[in-house]
Structures are given as structure tokens and as C-alpha cells.
mmCIF file of C-alpha atoms and ligand atoms in Angstrom:
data_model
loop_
_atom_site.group_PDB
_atom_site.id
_atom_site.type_symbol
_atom_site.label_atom_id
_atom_site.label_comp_id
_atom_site.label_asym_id
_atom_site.label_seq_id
_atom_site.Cartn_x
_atom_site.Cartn_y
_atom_site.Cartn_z
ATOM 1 C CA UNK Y 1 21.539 -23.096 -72.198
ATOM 2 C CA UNK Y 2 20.925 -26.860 -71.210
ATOM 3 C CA UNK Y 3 17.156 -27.237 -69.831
ATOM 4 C CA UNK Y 4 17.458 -31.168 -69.864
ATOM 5 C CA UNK Y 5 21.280 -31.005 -67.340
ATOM 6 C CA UNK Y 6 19.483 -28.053 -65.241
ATOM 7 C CA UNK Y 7 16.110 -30.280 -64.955
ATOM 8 C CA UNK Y 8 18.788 -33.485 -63.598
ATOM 9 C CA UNK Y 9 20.822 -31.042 -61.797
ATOM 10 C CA UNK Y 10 17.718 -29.014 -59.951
ATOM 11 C CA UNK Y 11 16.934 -29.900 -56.296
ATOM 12 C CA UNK Y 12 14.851 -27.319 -53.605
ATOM 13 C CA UNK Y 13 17.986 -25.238 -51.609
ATOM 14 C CA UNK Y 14 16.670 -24.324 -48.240
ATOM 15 C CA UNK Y 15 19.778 -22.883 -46.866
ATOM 16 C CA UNK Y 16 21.706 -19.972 -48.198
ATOM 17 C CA UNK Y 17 24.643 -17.578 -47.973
ATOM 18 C CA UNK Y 18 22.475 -14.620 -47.055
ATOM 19 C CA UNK Y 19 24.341 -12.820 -49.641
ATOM 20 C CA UNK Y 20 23.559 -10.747 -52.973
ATOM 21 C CA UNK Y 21 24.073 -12.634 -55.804
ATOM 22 C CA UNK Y 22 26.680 -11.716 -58.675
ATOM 23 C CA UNK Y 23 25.593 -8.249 -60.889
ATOM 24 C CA UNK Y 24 25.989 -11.015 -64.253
ATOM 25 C CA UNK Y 25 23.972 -13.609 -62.940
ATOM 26 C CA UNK Y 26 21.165 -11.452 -62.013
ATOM 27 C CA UNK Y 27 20.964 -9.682 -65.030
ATOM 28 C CA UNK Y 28 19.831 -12.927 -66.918
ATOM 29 C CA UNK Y 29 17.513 -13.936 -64.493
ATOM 30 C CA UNK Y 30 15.787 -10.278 -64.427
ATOM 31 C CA UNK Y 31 15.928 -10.384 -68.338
ATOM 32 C CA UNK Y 32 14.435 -14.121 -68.085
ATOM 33 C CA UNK Y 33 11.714 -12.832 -65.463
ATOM 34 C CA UNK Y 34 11.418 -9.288 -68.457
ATOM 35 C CA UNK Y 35 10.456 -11.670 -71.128
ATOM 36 C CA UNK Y 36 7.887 -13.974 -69.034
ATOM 37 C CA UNK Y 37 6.181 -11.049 -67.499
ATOM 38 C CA UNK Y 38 5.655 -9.425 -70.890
ATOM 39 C CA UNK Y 39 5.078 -12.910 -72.630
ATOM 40 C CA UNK Y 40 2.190 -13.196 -70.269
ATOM 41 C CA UNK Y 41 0.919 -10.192 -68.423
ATOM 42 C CA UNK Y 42 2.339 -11.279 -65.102
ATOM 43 C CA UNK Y 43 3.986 -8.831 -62.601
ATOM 44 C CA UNK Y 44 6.901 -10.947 -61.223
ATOM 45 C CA UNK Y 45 9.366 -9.158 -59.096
ATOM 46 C CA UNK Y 46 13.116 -9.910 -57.757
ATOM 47 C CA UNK Y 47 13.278 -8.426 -54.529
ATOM 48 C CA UNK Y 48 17.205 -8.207 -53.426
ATOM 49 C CA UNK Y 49 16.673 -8.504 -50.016
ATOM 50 C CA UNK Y 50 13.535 -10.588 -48.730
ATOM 51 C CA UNK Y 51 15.238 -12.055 -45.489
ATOM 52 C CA UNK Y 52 12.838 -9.892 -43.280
ATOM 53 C CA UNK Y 53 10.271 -12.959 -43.955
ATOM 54 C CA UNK Y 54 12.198 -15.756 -43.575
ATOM 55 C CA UNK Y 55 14.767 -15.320 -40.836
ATOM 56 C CA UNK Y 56 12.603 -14.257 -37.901
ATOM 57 C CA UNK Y 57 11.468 -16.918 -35.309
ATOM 58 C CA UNK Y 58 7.969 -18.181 -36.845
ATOM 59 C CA UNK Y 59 6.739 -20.076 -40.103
ATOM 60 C CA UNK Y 60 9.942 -20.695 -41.652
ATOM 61 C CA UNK Y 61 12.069 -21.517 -38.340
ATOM 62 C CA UNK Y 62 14.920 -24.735 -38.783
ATOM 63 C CA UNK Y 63 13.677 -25.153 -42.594
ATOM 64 C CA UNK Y 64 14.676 -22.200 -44.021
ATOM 65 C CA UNK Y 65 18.445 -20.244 -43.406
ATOM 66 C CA UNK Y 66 20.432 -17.734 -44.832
ATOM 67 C CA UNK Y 67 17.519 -16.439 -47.160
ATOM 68 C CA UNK Y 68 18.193 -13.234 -48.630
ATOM 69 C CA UNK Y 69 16.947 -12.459 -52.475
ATOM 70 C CA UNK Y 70 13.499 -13.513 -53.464
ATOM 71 C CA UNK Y 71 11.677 -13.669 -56.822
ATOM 72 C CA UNK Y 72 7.756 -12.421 -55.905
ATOM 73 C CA UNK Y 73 5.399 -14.041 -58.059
ATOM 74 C CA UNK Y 74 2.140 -11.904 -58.471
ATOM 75 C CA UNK Y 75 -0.052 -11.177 -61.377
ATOM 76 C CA UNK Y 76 -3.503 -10.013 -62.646
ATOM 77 C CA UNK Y 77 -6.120 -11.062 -60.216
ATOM 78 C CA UNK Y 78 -8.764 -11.543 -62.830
ATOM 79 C CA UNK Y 79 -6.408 -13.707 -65.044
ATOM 80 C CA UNK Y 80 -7.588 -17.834 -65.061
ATOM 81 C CA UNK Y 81 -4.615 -19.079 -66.179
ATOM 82 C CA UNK Y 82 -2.529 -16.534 -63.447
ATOM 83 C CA UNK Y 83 -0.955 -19.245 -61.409
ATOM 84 C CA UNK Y 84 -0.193 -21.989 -64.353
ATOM 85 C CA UNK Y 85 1.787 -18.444 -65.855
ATOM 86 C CA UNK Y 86 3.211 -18.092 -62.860
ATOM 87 C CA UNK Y 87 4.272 -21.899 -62.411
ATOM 88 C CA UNK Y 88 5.453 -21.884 -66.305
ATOM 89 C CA UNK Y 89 7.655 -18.846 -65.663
ATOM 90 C CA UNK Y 90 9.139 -19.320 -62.474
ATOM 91 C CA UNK Y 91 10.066 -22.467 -63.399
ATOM 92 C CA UNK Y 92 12.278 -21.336 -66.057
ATOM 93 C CA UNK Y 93 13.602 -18.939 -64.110
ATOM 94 C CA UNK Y 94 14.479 -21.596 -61.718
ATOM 95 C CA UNK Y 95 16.091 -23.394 -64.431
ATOM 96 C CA UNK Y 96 18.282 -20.995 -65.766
ATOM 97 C CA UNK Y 97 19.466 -20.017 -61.802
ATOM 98 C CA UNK Y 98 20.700 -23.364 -61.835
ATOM 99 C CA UNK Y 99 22.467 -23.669 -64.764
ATOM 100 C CA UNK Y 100 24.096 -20.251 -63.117
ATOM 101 C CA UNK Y 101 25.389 -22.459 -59.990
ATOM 102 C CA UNK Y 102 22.240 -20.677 -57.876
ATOM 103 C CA UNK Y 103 20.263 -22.413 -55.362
ATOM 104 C CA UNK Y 104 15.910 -21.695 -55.554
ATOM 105 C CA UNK Y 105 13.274 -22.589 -53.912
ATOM 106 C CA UNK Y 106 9.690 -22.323 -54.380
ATOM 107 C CA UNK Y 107 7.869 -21.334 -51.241
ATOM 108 C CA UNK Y 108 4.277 -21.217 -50.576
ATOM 109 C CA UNK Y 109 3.367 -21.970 -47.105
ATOM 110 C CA UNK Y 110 6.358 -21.579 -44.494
ATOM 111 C CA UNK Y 111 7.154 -17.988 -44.403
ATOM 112 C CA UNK Y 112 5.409 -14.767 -43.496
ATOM 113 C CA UNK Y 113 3.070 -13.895 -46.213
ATOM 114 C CA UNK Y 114 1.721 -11.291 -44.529
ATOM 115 C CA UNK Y 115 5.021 -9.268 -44.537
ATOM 116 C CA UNK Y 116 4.552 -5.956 -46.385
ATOM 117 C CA UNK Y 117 7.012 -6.704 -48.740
ATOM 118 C CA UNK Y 118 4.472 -8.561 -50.693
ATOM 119 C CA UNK Y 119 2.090 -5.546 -50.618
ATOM 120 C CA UNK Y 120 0.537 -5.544 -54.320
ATOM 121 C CA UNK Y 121 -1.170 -2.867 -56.542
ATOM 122 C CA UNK Y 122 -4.869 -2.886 -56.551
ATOM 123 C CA UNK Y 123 -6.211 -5.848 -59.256
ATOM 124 C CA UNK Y 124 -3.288 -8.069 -58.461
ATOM 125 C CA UNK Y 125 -2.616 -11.057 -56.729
ATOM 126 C CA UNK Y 126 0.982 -12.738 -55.007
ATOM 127 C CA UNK Y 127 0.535 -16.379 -54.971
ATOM 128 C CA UNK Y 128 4.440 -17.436 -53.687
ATOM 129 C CA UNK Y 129 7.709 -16.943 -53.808
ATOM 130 C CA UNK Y 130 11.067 -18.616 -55.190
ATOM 131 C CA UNK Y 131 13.975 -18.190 -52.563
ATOM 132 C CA UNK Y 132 17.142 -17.625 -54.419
ATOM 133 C CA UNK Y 133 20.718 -17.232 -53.794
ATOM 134 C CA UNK Y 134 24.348 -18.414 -53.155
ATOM 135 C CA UNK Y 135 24.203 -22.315 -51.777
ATOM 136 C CA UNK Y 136 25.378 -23.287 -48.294
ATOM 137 C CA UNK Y 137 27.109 -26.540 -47.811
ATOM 138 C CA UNK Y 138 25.555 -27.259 -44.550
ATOM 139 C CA UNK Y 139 21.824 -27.822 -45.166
ATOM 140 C CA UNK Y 140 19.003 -26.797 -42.722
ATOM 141 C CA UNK Y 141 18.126 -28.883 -40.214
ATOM 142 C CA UNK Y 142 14.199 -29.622 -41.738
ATOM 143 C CA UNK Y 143 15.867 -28.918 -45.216
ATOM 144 C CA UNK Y 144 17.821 -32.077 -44.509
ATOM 145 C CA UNK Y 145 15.205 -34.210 -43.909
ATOM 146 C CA UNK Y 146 12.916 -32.981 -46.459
ATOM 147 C CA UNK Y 147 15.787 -33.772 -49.430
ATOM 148 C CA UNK Y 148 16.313 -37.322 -47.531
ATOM 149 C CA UNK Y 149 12.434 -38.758 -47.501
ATOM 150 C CA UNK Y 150 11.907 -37.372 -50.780
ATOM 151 C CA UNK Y 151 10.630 -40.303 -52.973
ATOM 152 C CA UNK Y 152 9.434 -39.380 -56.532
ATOM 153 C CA UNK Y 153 6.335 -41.497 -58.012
ATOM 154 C CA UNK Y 154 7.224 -44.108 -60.391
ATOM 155 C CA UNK Y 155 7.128 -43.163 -64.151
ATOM 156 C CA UNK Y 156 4.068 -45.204 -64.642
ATOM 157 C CA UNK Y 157 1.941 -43.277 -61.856
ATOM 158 C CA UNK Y 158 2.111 -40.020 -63.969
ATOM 159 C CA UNK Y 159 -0.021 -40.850 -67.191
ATOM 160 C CA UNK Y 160 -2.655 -43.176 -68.710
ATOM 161 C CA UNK Y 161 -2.682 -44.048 -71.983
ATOM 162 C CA UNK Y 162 -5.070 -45.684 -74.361
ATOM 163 C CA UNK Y 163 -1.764 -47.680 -76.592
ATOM 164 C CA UNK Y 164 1.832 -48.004 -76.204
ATOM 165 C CA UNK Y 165 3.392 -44.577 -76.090
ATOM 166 C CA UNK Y 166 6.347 -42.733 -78.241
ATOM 167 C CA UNK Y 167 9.726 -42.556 -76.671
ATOM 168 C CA UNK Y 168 9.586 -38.616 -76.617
ATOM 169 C CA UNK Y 169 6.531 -39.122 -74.718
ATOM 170 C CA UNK Y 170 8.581 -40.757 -72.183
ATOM 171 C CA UNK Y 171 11.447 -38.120 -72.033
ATOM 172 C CA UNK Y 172 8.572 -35.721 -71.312
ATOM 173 C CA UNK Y 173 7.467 -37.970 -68.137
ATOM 174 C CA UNK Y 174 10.627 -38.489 -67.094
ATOM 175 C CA UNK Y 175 11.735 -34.794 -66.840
ATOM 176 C CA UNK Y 176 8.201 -34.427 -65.206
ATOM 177 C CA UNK Y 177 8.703 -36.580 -62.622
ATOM 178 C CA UNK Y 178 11.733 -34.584 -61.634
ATOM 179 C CA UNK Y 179 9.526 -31.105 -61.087
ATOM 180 C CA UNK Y 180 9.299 -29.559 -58.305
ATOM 181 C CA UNK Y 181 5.661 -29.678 -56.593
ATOM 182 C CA UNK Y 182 4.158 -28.174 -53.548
ATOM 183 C CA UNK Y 183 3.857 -30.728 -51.038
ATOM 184 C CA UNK Y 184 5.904 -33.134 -53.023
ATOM 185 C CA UNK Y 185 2.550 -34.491 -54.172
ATOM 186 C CA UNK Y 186 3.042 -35.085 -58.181
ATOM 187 C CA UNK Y 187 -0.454 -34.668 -58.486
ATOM 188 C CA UNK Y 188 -0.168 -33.602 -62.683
ATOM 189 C CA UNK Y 189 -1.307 -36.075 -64.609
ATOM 190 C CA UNK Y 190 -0.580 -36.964 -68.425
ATOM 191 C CA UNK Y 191 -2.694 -38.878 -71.052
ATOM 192 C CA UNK Y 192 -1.946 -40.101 -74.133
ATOM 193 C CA UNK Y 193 -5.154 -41.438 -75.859
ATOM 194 C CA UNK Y 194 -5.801 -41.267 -79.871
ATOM 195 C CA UNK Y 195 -2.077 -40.345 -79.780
ATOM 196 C CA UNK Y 196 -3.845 -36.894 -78.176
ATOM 197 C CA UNK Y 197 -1.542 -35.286 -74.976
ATOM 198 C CA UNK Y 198 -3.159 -33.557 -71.917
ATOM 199 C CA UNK Y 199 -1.627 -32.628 -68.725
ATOM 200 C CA UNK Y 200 -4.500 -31.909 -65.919
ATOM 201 C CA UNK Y 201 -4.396 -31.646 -61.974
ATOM 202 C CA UNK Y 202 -7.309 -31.696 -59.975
ATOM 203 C CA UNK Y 203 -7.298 -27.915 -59.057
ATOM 204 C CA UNK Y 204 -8.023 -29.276 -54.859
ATOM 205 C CA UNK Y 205 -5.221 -27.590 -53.406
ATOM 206 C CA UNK Y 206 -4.150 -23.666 -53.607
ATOM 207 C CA UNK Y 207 -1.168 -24.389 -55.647
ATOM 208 C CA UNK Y 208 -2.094 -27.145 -58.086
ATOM 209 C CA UNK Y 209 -2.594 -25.092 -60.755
ATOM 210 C CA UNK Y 210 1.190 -23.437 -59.935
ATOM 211 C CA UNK Y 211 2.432 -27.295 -59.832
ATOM 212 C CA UNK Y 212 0.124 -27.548 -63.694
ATOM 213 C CA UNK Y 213 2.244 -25.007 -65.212
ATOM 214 C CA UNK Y 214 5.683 -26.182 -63.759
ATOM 215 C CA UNK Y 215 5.353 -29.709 -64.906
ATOM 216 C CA UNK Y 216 3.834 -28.591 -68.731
ATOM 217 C CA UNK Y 217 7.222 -26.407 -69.273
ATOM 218 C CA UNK Y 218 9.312 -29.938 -68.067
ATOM 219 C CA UNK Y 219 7.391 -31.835 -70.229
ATOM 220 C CA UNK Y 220 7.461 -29.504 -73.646
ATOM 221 C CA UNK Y 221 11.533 -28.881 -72.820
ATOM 222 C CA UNK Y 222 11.750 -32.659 -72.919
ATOM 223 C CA UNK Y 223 9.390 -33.795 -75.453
ATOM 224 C CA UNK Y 224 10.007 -30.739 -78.034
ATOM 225 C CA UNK Y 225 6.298 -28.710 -78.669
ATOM 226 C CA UNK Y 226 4.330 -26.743 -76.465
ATOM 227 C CA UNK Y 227 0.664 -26.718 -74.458
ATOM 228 C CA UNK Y 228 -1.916 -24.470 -74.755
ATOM 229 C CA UNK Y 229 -2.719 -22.748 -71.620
ATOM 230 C CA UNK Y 230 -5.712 -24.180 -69.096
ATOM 231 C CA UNK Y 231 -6.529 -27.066 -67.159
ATOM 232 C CA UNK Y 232 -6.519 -30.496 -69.428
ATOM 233 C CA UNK Y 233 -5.170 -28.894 -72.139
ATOM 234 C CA UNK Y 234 -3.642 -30.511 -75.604
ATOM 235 C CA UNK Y 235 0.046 -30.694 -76.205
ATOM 236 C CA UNK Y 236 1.063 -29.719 -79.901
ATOM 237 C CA UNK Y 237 4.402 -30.758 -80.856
HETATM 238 C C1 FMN H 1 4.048 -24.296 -55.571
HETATM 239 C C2 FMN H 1 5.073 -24.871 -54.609
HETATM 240 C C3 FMN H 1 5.042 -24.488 -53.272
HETATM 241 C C4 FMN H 1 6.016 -24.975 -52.372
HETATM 242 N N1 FMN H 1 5.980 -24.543 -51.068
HETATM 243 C C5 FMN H 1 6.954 -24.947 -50.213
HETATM 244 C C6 FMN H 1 6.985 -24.455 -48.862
HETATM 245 O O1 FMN H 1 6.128 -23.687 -48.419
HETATM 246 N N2 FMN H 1 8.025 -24.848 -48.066
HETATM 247 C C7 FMN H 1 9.005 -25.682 -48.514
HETATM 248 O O2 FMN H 1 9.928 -25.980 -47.752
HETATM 249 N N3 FMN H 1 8.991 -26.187 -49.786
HETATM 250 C C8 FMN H 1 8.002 -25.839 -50.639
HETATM 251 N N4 FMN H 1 7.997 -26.305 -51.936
HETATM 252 C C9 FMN H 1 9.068 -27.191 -52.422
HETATM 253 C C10 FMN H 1 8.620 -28.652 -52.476
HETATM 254 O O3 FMN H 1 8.517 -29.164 -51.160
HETATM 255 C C11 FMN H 1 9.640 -29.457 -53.313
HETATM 256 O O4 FMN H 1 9.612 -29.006 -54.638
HETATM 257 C C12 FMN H 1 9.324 -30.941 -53.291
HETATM 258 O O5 FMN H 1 9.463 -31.472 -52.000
HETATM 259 C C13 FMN H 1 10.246 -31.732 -54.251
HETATM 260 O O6 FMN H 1 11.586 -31.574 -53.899
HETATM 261 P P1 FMN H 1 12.673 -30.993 -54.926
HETATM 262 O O7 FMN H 1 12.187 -29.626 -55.346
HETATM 263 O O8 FMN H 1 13.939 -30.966 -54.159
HETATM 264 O O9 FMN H 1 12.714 -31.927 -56.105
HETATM 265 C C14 FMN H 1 7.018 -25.884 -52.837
HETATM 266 C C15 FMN H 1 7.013 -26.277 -54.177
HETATM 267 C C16 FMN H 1 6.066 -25.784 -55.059
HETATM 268 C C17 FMN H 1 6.112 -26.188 -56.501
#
């Protein structure tokens, strides 16, 4: 598949069909979600029918609509690196649902966490979800807005670098700053100094380290290589 058209073509879908998606399409995103969980000893789960916390009056009311499937992102508590994992592999998940025509989203805050649909074994932790499904042509009413003030950082605001950098540097920033982040707050940053590549966040907010691993997976499809795992960690390409 094309990561680089899906990362152009990817934008957060806040209102839905409310309808199962197609028996083909799902069985590549469960084998995608397969080969992260055993890749890196995560737990992710697609739960078919998730609307229970989304479509009642409360957290999620006028921004969300039509939600029905959900992908549940939980892991090993005791893992350090469980939410960059869980940012890595969600995001391609998210990636391939696109290239499939599907709408995602990746929720942390506005629905009801507390649901027991998210109960988890003992030793594991659910950090979010990723709303996916069929695409409605009328967008939520907060959805709406949210898509219309979104303003992305300029290129230049996402790295520091100690010389002039390498053009696939650049393709790596520039499918970076087209990530999705909580908050919208492009907080990952990049630097390129004794022609050495980091990617570090600073770890403030609950789902910074989720935001880490979504925008190292943008940059390595872009660029070509791959990070190691952790906080200000090298790129090898
Ligand atoms: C970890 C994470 C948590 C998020 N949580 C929420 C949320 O609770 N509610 C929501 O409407 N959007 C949420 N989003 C989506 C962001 O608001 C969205 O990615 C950002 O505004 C950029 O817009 P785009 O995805 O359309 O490019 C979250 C995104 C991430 C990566």
C-alpha cells in the first residue's frame, strides 16, 4: 500500500455511519493490529460495536456522531515504551483504514472512559481509542469547527539543526507535520546535529508519548529507516 497518499489523504472523521464495516476491510486491519500486537507485546483490540460510549448525552455530545466500531488500545502496564507502541501501531492502522476509504479517529479525552467496555486484565493498561468506520458527508457540528481552525506549525517549528539538512530529512518533517496529535499541539520535536536524528517530546501531557510514537512512524515512512524505541531516541536509516 501507499503510506506517503494515505499520510496526504488522512484527516480526524468525527462523524460516522454507525454501521459495521465491510468483512474484507476488517480483516486487514485485524491482521495489521495481529502483527503490531505481537511485534510489540501490546494488547490492542477492535471492538465492533463501541457506540455505548460515544452516543449518550455527556463527554462526546455535538463532536462525535454515528460512532460505532472502535480499535481499544491497551497494553502491559509495566512496559516504558507502552504508549509510543501504542502511538506507532495505531497509527498504521490508521493508515491502512484510509487507504481502505475508512474514516478514524484517535480519541483520548471526549468520551466515557469509564464505560466497561474498556475493562482490562489485571497488569494492563487502556490509554485511548481510535474511532473507526464508514464516513458521513455531513460532519459534526464541533467536528466542523475543529477541521476548520486547524492550522499546522510551519515546517521550520518542528526541528533544530546544527547545518543545512538532507532533502529526505525534509520529506520526514513534512509527513510529520501532517500527524495527527492530541490537542493539535505538534509538540514532537526533530534534531539533526552531527548529521545525528532524534525525535523527543517533553513527556508534560498524558498523551505525548502516544503523539512520540505517531510522528516517528510518519517520519521513518517518509525518510526510509527506522527509530529505536524511547524518548530522544536516534533515527538509523
Ligand atoms: C493521542 C491523541 C488523542 C486525541 N484525543 C482526541 C479527543 O479526545 N477528541 C477529539 O475530538 N480529537 C482527539 N484527537 C484528534 C486531534 O484533535 C487531531 O489529530 C488534531 O486536531 C489534528 O487534526 P487531524 O487529525 O485532522 O490532522 C486526538 C489525537 C491524538 C493523537
Amino acid at each position: 500500500m501507499d503510506y506517503l497518499k494515505a499520510i496526504e489523504k488522512r484527516v480526524s472523521t468525527r462523524n460516522y455511519l454507525g454501521i459495521g464495516i465491510d468483512k474484507e476491510k476488517l480483516s486487514v486491519l485485524t491482521d495489521e493490529i495481529d502483527d503490531g500486537n505481537k511485534k510489540f507485546g501490546l494488547s490492542i483490540s477492535f471492538l465492533e460495536d463501541g457506540s455505548n460510549a460515544f452516543n449518550t448525552f455527556g463527554k462526546s455530545y455535538g463532536m462525535f456522531k454515528g460512532v460505532r466500531s472502535l480499535i481499544v488500545m491497551k497494553g502491559p502496564q509495566n512496559d516504558i515504551h507502552l504508549k509510543e507502541k501504542l502511538g506507532y501501531v495505531g497509527e498504521k492502522v490508521i493508515l491502512k483504514a484510509t487507504s481502505l476509504g475508512l474514516g478514524t479517529c484517535w480519541v483520548g479525552g471526549s468520551f466515557e472512559r469509564q464505560n466497561p467496555i474498556f475493562a482490562v486484565s489485571e497488569g494492563e493498561e487502556f490509554v485511548c481509542v481510535i474511532t473507526i468506520g464508514i464516513v458521513a458527508e455531513k460532519k459534526s457540528l464541533i467536528g466542523n469547527v475543529i477541521n476548520k481552525i486547524k492550522r499546522p506549525k510551519a515546517i521550520e517549528a518542528f526541528y533544530t539543526s546544527d547545518n543545512a539538512v538532507p532533502d529526505w530529512f525534509i520529506a520526514g518533517i513534512n509527513a510529520v507535520q501532517k500527524a495527527p496529535s492530541a490537542r493539535n499541539s505538534q509538540k514532537v520535536q526533530f534534531s539533526y546535529n552531527d548529521c545525528i536524528v532524534r525525535a523527543s517530546v517533553p513527556d508534560s501531557y498524558r498523551f505525548d508519548l502516544v503523539d512520540l510514537g505517531i510522528a516517528k512512524l510518519h517520519f521513518e515512512l517518509a525518510a526510509g529507516g527506522s527509530f529505536s524505541l524511547g524518548n530522544n531516541s536516534k533515527f538509523q536509516r
